[in-house]
XYZ file of C-alpha atoms in Angstrom:
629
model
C 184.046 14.687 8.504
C 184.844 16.915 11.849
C 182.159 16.891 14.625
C 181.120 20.500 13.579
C 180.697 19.976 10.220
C 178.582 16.937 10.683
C 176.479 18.626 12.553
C 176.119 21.815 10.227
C 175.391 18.885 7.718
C 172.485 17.416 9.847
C 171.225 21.301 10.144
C 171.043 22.151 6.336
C 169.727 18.665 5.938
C 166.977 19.511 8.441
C 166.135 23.322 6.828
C 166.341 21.189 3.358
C 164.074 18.571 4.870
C 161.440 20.432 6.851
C 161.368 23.790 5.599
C 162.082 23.457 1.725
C 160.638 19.574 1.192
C 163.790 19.313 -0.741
C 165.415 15.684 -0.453
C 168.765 15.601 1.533
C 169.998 11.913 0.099
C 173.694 11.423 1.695
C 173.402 14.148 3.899
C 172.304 11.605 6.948
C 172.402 8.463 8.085
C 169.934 6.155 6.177
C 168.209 4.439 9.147
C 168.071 8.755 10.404
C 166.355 9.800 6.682
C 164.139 6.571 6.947
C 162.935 7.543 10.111
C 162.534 11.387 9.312
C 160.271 10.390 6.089
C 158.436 7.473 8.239
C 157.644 10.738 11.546
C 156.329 13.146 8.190
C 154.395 10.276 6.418
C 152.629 9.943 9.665
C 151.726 13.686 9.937
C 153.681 14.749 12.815
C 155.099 18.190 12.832
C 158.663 18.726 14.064
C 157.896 22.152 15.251
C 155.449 21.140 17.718
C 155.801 19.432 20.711
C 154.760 15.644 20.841
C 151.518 14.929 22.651
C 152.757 12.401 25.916
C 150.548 12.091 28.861
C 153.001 10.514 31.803
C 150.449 7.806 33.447
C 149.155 7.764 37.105
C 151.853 5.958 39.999
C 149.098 3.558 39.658
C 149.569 2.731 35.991
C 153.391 3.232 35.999
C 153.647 0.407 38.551
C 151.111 -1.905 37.113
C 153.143 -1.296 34.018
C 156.662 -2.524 35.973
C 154.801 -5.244 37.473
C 154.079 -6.394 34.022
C 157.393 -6.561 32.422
C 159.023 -8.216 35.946
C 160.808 -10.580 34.515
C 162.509 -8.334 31.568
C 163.620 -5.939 34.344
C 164.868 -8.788 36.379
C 167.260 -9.576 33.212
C 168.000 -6.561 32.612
C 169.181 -5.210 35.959
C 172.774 -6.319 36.370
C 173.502 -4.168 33.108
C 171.384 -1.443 34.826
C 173.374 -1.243 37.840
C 176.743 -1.987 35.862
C 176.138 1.362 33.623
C 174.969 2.834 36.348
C 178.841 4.482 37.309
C 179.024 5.200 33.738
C 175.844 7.120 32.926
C 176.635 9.290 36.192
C 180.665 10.506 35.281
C 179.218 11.534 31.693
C 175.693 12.958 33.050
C 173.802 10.410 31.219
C 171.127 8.140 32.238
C 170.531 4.620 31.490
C 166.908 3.910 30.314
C 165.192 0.289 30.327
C 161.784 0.187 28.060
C 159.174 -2.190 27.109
C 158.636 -3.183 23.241
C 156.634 -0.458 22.332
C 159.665 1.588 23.502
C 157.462 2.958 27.135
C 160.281 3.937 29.549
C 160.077 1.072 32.174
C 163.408 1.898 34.663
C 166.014 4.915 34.091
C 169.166 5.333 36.203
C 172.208 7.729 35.968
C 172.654 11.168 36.807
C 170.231 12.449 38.832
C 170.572 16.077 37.582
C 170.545 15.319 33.812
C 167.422 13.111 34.677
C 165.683 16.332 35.909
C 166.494 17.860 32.401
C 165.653 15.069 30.320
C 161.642 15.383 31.996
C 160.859 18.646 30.649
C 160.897 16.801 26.978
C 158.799 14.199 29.075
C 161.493 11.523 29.065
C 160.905 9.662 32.088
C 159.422 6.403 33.443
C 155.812 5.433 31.892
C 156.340 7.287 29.180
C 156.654 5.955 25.398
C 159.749 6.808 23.154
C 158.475 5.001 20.127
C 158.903 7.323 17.069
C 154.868 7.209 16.240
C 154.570 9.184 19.734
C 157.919 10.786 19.887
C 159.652 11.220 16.175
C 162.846 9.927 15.534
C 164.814 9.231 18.709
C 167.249 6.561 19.473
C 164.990 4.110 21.431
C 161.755 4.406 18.898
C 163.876 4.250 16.187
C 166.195 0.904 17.227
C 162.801 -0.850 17.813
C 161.579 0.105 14.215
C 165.098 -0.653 12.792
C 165.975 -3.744 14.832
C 169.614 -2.721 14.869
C 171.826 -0.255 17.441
C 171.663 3.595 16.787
C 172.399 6.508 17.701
C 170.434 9.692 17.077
C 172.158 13.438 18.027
C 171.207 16.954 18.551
C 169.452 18.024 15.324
C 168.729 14.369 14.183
C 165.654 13.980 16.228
C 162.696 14.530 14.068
C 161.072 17.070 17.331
C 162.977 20.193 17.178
C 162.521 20.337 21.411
C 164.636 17.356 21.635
C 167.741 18.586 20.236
C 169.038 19.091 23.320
C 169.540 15.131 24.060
C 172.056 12.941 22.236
C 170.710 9.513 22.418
C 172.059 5.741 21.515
C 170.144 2.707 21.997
C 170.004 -1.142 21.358
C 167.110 -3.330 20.924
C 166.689 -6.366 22.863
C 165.395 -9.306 20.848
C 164.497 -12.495 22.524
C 164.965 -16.595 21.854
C 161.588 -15.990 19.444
C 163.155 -13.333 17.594
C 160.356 -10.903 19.204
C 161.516 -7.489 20.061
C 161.190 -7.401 24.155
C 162.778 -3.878 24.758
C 165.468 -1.518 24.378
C 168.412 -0.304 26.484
C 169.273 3.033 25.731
C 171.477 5.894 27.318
C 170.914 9.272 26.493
C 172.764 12.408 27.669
C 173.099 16.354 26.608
C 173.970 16.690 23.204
C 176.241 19.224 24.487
C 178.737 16.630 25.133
C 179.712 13.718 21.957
C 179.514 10.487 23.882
C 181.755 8.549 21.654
C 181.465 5.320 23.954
C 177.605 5.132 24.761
C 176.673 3.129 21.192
C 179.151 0.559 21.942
C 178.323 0.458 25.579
C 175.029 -0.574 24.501
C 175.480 -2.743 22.272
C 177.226 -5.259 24.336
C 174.722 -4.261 27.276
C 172.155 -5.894 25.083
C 174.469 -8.768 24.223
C 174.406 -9.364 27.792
C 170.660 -8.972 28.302
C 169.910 -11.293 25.408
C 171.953 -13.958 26.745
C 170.424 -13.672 29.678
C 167.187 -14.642 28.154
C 168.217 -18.163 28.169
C 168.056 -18.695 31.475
C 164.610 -18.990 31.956
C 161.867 -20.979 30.403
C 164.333 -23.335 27.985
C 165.614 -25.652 31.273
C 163.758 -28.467 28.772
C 165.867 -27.812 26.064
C 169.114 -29.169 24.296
C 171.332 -26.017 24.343
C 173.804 -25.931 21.727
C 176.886 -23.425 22.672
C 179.579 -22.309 19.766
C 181.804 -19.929 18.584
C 184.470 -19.498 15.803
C 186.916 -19.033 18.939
C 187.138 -21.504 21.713
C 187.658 -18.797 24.269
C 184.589 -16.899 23.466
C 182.262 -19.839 24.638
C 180.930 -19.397 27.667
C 180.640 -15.616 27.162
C 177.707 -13.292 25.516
C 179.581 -13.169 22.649
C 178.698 -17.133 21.911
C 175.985 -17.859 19.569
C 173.185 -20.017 21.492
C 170.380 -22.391 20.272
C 167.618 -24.107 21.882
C 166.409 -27.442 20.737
C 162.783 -29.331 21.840
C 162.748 -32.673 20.575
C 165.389 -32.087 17.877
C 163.603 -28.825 16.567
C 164.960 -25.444 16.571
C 162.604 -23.341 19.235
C 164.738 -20.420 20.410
C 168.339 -18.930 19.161
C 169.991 -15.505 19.671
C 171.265 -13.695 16.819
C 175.198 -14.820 17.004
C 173.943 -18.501 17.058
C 171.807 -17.370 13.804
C 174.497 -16.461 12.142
C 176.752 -19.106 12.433
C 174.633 -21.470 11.443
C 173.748 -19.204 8.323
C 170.140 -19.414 9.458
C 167.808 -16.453 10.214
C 164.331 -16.182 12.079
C 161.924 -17.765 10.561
C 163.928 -21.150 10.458
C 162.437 -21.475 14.295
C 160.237 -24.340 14.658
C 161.501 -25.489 11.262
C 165.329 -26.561 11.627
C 165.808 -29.481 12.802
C 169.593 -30.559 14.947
C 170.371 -33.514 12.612
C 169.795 -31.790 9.608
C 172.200 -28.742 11.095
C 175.231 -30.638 12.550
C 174.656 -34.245 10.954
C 176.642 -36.532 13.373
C 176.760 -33.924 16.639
C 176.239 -36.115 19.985
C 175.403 -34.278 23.323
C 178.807 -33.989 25.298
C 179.597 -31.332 28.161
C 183.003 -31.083 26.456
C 183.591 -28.767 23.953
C 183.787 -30.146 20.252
C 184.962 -29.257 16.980
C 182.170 -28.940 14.456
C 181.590 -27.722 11.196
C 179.456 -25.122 10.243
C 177.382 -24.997 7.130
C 179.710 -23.428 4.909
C 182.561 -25.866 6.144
C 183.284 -23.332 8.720
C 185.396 -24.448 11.715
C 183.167 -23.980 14.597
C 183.695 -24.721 19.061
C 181.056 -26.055 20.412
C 178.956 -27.512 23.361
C 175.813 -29.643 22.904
C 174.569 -29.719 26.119
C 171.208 -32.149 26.861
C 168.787 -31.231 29.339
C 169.202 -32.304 32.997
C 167.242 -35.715 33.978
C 164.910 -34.420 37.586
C 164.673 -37.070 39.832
C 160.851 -38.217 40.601
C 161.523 -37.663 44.207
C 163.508 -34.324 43.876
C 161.601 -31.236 45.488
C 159.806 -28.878 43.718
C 161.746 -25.953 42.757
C 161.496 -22.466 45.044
C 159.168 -20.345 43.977
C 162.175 -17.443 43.768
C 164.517 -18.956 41.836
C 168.506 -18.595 43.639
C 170.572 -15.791 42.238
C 173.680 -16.356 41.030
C 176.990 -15.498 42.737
C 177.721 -12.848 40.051
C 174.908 -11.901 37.551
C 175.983 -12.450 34.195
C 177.913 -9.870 32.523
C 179.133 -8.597 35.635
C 182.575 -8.672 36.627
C 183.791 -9.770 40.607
C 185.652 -7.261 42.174
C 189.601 -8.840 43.335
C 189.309 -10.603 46.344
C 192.442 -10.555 48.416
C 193.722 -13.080 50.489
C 192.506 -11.074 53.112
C 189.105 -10.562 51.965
C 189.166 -13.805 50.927
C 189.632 -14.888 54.365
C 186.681 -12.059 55.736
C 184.316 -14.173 53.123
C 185.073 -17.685 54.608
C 184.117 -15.927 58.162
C 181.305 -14.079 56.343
C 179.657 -17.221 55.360
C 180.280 -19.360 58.756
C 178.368 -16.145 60.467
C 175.507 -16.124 57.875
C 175.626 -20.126 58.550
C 175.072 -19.579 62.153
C 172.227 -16.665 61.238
C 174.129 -14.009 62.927
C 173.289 -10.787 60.824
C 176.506 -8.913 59.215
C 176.841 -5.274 57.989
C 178.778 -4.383 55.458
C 180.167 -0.756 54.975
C 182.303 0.527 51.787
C 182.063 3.077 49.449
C 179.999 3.615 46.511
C 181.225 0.441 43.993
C 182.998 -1.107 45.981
C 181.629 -4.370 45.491
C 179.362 -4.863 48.755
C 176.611 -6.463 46.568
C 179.093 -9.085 45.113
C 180.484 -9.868 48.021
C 177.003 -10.598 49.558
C 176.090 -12.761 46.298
C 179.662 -14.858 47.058
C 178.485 -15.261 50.715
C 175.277 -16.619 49.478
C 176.650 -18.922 46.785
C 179.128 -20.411 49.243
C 176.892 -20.735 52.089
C 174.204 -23.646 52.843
C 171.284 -21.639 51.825
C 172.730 -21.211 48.276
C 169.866 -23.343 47.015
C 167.513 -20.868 48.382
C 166.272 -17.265 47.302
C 168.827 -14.502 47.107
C 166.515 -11.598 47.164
C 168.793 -8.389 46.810
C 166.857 -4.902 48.232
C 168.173 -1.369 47.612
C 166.580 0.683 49.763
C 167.822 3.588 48.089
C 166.198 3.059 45.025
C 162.511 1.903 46.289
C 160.133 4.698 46.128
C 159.317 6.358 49.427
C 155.550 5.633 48.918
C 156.338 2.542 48.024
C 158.646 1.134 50.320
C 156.875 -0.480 52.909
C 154.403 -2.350 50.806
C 157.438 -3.617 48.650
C 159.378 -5.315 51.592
C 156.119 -6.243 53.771
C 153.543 -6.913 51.267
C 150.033 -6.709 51.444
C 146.866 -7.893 51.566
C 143.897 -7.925 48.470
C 142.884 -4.153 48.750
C 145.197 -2.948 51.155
C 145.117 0.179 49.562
C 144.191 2.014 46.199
C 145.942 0.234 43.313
C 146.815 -3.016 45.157
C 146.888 -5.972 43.377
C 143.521 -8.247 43.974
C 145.513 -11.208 45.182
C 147.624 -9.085 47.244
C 151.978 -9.382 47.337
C 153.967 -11.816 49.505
C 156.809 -8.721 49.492
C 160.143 -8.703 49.546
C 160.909 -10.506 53.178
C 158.854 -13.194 52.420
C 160.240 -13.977 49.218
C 163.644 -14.475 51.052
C 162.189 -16.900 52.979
C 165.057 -20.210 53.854
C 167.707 -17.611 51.636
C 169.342 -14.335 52.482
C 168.359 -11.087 52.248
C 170.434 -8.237 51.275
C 169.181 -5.159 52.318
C 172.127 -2.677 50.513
C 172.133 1.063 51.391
C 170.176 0.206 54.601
C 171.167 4.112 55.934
C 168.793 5.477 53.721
C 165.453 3.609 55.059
C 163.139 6.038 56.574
C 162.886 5.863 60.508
C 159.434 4.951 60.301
C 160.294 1.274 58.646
C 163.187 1.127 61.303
C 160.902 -0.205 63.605
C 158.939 -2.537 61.720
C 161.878 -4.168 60.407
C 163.517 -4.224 64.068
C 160.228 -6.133 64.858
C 160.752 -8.702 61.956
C 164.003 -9.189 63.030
C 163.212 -9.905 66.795
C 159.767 -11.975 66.168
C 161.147 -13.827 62.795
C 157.299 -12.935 61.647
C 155.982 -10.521 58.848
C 152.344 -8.760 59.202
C 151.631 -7.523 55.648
C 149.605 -3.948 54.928
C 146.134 -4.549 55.133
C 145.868 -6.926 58.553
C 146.112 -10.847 57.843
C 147.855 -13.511 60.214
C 151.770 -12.744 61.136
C 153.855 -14.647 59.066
C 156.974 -16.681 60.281
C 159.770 -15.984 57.942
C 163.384 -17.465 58.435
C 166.189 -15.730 56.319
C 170.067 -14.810 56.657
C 170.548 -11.056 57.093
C 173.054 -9.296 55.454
C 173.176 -5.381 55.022
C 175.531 -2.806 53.719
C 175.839 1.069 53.365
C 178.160 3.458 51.824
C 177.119 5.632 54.365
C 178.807 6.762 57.996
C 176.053 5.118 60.421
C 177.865 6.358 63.137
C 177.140 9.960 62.422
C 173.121 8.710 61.401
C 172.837 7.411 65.033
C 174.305 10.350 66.469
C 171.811 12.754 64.235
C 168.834 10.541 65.563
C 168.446 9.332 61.863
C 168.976 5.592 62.171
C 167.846 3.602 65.212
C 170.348 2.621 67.562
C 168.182 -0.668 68.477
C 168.281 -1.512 65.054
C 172.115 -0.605 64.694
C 172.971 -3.094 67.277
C 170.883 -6.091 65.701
C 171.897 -5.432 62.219
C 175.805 -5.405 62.679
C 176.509 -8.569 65.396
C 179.746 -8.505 62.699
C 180.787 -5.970 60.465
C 182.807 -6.385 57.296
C 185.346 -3.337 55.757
C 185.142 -3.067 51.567
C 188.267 -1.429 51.051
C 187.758 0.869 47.679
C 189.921 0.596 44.512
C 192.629 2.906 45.692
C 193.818 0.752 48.701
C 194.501 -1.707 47.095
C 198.193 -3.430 46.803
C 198.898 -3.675 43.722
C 196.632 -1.813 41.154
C 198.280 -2.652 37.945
C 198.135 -6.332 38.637
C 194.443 -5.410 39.254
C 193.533 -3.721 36.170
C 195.207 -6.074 34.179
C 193.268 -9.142 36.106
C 189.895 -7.148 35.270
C 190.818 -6.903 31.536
C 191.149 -10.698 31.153
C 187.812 -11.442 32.588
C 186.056 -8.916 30.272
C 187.616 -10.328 27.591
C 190.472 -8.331 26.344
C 193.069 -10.595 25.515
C 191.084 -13.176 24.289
C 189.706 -10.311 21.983
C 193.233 -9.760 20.458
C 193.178 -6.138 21.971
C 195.851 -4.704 24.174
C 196.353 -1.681 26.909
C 199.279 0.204 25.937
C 202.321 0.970 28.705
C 200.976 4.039 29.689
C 197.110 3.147 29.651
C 198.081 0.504 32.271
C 200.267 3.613 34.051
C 197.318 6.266 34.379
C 194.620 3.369 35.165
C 197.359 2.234 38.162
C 197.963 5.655 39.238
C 193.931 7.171 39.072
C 192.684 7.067 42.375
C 188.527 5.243 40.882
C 186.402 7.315 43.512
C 183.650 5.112 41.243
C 185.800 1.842 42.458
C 185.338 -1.579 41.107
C 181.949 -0.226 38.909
C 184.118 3.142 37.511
C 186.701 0.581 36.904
C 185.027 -2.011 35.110
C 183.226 0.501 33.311
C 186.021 2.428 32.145
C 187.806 -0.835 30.816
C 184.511 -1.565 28.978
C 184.995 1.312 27.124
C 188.254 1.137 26.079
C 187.376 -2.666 24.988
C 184.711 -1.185 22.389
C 187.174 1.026 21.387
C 190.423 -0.776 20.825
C 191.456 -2.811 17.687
C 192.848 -6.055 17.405
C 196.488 -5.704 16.985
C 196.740 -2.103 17.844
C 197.420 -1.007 21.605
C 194.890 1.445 23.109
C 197.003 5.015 23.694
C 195.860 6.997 26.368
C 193.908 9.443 23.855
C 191.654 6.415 24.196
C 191.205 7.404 27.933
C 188.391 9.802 29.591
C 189.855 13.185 29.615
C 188.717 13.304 33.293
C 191.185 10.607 34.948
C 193.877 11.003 32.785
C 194.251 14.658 33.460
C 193.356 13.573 37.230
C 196.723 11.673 36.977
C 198.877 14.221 34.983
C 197.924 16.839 37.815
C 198.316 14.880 40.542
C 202.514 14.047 38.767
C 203.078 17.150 38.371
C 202.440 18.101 41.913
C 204.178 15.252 43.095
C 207.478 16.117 45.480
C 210.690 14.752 44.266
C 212.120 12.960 46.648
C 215.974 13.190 47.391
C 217.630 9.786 47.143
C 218.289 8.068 50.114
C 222.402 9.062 51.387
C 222.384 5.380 53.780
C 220.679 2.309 54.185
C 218.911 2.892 57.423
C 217.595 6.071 55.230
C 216.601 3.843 52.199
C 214.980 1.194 54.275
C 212.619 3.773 56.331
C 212.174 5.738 52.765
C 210.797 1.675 51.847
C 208.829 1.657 54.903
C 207.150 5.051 54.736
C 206.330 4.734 50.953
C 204.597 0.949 51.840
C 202.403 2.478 54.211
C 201.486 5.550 51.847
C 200.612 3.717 49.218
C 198.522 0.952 51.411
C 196.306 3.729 52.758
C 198.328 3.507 56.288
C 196.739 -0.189 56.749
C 199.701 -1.863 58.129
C 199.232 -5.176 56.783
C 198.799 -4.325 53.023
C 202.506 -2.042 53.791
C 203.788 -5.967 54.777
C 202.772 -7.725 51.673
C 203.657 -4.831 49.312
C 206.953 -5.322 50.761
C 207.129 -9.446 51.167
C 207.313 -9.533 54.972
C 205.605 -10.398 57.483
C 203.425 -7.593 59.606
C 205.578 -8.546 63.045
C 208.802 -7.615 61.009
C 207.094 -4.694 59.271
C 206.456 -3.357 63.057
C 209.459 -4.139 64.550
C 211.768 -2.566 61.638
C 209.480 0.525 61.860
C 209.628 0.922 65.231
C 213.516 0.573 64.995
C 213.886 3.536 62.551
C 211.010 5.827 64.259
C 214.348 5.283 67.191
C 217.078 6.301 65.002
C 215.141 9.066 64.217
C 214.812 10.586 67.321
């Protein structure tokens, strides 16, 4: 069935539905009828608008502060979409259990939209406030959907098209939903699949804290797969099944309520703890990969653990940009500097990788035992700002918190801090934080004793400081204290060799291991497309295609976002044809030239695209700028 005629389907279902209380069997999705006759058993009328009161900045941030840790998980998927919900003007939406919108990212102008039908932080999306829509309805169905145009129950909300996935947790309790929802204007073919793996992520995530008591058994029907958020995962206490995800379920031929009933021995008679990977058997004689992996032994005299636990290098689920020799050599420097507590800015465009990079300088450094406490600066609400990153003292201010907040400086105390998109702090923090810097001592909102803090300061910005400090918008003071070093992110388009590139990124998301493949020309156009998104446009696009593709069967460019692969048919078509070169001396500076072009006129990269060194790259230039003349 075409697009248009699923959707004049869905309409005649709807006048057959709502207007004639005729039934519409096969005309919908199942989990959409379920959901229609679940909205009309509960006596909500589709041609009236649902009844949502947003909450007070009070209640929306006691709200956040309650589900902390879920949008701690969750935010490395948040930020990795983030590139994707902006090209397709879609946000990204994070909510609590009851479906209440906790975080949303994305396009900024769609997200104006999408609050005249009231979806915004604070408030709730299940279907008993909101009819059928794709984040009330996954929590009510347990599974991935997608809901579009007509299908919402609400006749104002045709105008979204929606797909989320629930997030269930090691208890099999529904925690949340991810969700991204766009115009219905526009089919977003990738967004269910996007999801979906999203929440794989996010679920696997879960794992990480609260089970470091735990046996962990690790398996898969493929051997590559472990490791990833594809594996299936169970928690043991004292032989006992206390915590699984829903792969590890399913393997094992189990479901939810075998928790606290299942016992290891009973499961995989035999199995001994081992961090090597074994071949087991699963209960229908399956052959299974696994690792049984025993809690580790704390020493008596170790020291209790920080109270912000280290981040890791990468979060999970997100993919490292490429680091070049030469960047790998600016990280080795990067972390002697940090070492030595001499502050270092990093500039680069948007996706780049800034934020990885600082999480690589952390993990490598001596403080990697300590907090990483990341900081956009961006994304903290102007009201909000100062109280986040200085904290505060018990009744500060309206709505504080009775035992006050340590804030976001404090918690990076003996780590680093990353303060990211530092441009966009408003002059009035300048100074304070140009006083923290100088005095190594915190004064939260509200009076209270200075506080002596000792961190590693890294920053970054996509933004030109230079032309901030000439506006009077960023102090020069600060300026000089916050880049004693500066590091370059080059973005996706400089560098070297961009096939070898995309086809390093597929491996670590899993394509080959997946069985799919990126045809000849797929690996062409994603070469030759210039990624103003970078590393997170990249990634995301690849993610995409990964959801798409088919064992077996190479993705095709139709696979592709019209956007870049018309980008790249324009720009060949405008290309000049160049004659070919009548000499040597005329081939070797046509060599030369075309280097440097394609290296973004950095002189180095022009050397090792062409396997000399930069001396000889020089001197052979120089020599044919002579003959020239």
């Amino acid at each position: 069935m075409s697009i248009a005629s699923s959707r004049d389907a869905v309409v005649i279902a709807r006048r057959r539905f709502f207007g004639e209380g005729r039934p519409v069997d096969g005309m919908l999705a199942a989990p959409i009828l379920r959901s229609w006759q679940r909205c009309a058993g509960q006596g909500l009328d589709a041609s009236r608008s649902p009844l949502v009161e947003p909450p007070t900045a009070r209640e929306l941030r006691e709200l956040q502060e309650r589900h902390d840790r879920l949008g701690r998980l969750a935010r490395p998927e948040l930020n990795a979409l983030q590139g994707d919900a902006r090209l397709t003007d879609s946000v990204v939406i994070l909510t609590d259990a009851v479906g209440v919108v906790l975080d949303m990212i994305g396009s900024g102008e769609f997200a104006g939209r999408a609050a005249q039908v009231a979806l915004r932080p604070g408030v709730s999306w299940s279907e008993a406030d909101t009819g059928t829509n794709a984040i009330g309805t996954a929590l009510v169905e347990r599974q991935p959907i997608a809901v579009h145009g007509a299908e919402h129950f609400f006749e104002r909300h045709r105008i979204l098209a929606c797909a989320a996935a629930p997030l269930i947790d090691p208890r099999g309790v529904v925690a949340g939903a991810l969700d991204m929802t766009g115009p219905a204007a526009i089919r977003h073919v990738h967004a269910l699949g996007l999801m979906r793996l999203a929440a794989e992520q996010i679920e696997h995530r879960f794992f990480t804290e609260g089970f470091e008591h735990c046996t962990m058994l690790r398996l898969h029907t493929d051997r590559a797969l472990l490791g990833t958020p594809r594996e299936g995962v169970l928690a043991f206490a004292d032989g006992v099944l206390i915590g699984a995800n829903r792969h590890g379920l399913e393997l094992m031929n189990l479901d939810w309520p075998a928790l606290d009933l299942a016992r290891l021995e009973t499961l995989l008679p035999g199995v001994r703890p081992s961090e090597q990977i074994q071949m087991l058997r699963g209960p229908r004689g399956t052959r299974l990969w696994g690792r049984l992996v025993e809690p580790p032994r704390r020493s008596p005299r170790a020291p209790a653990a920080s109270a912000v636990a280290p981040v890791p290098a990468a979060p999970a689920g997100e993919v490292e940009p490429i680091l070049d020799a030469e960047m790998m050599a600016q990280l080795s420097r990067t972390v002697r500097l940090v070492e030595a507590g001499i502050p270092v800015l990093l500039l680069g465009e948007t996706g780049s990788g800034k934020d990885v990079f600082a999480r690589r300088v952390h993990a490598e450094s001596e403080r990697r035992n300590k907090p990483f406490v990341p900081v956009n600066c961006a994304a903290l609400p102007e009201g909000l700002i100062e109280s986040e990153l200085f904290g505060y003292e018990a009744g500060a201010f309206t709505g504080a918190r009775r035992q006050g907040a340590p804030g976001l400086l404090r918690q990076a105390d003996g780590g680093v801090l990353f303060l990211d998109e530092i441009g966009d702090m408003p002059l009035s923090l300048q100074s304070r934080l140009l006083r923290v810097l100088q005095d190594k001592q915190i004064s939260p909102l509200g009076g209270g004793r200075p506080v002596p803090v000792d961190f590693a300061l890294i920053c970054a910005t996509h933004q030109p400081l230079g032309s901030l400090l000439a506006a009077g918008a960023f102090r020069q003071d600060l300026y000089f204290r916050i880049a004693q070093y500066v590091v370059e992110r080059p973005p996706v388009r400089h560098h070297p060799d961009r096939l070898a590139l995309v086809r390093k990124l597929w491996r670590q998301l899993g394509g080959e291991q997946a069985g799919v493949q990126l045809s000849t020309d797929v690996e062409r156009v994603l070469a030759a497309y210039n990624w103003p998104g970078n590393y997170r446009q990249l990634v995301g696009t690849l993610r995409a295609l990964l959801v798409l593709g088919e064992p077996g069967h190479p993705v095709e460019v139709s696979a592709l976002p019209a956007e870049i692969s018309a980008a790249v048919s324009a720009a060949e078509s405008q290309a000049p044809v160049a004659p070919p070169p009548t000499s040597l001396a005329e081939h070797t500076r046509s060599a030369l030239q075309a280097a440097l072009d394609a290296s973004g006129g950095n002189v180095s990269r022009a050397a090792r695209r062409l396997g000399i060194d930069r001396s000889t790259y020089y001197r052979r230039l120089l020599k044919d700028k002579d003959r020239g003349r």
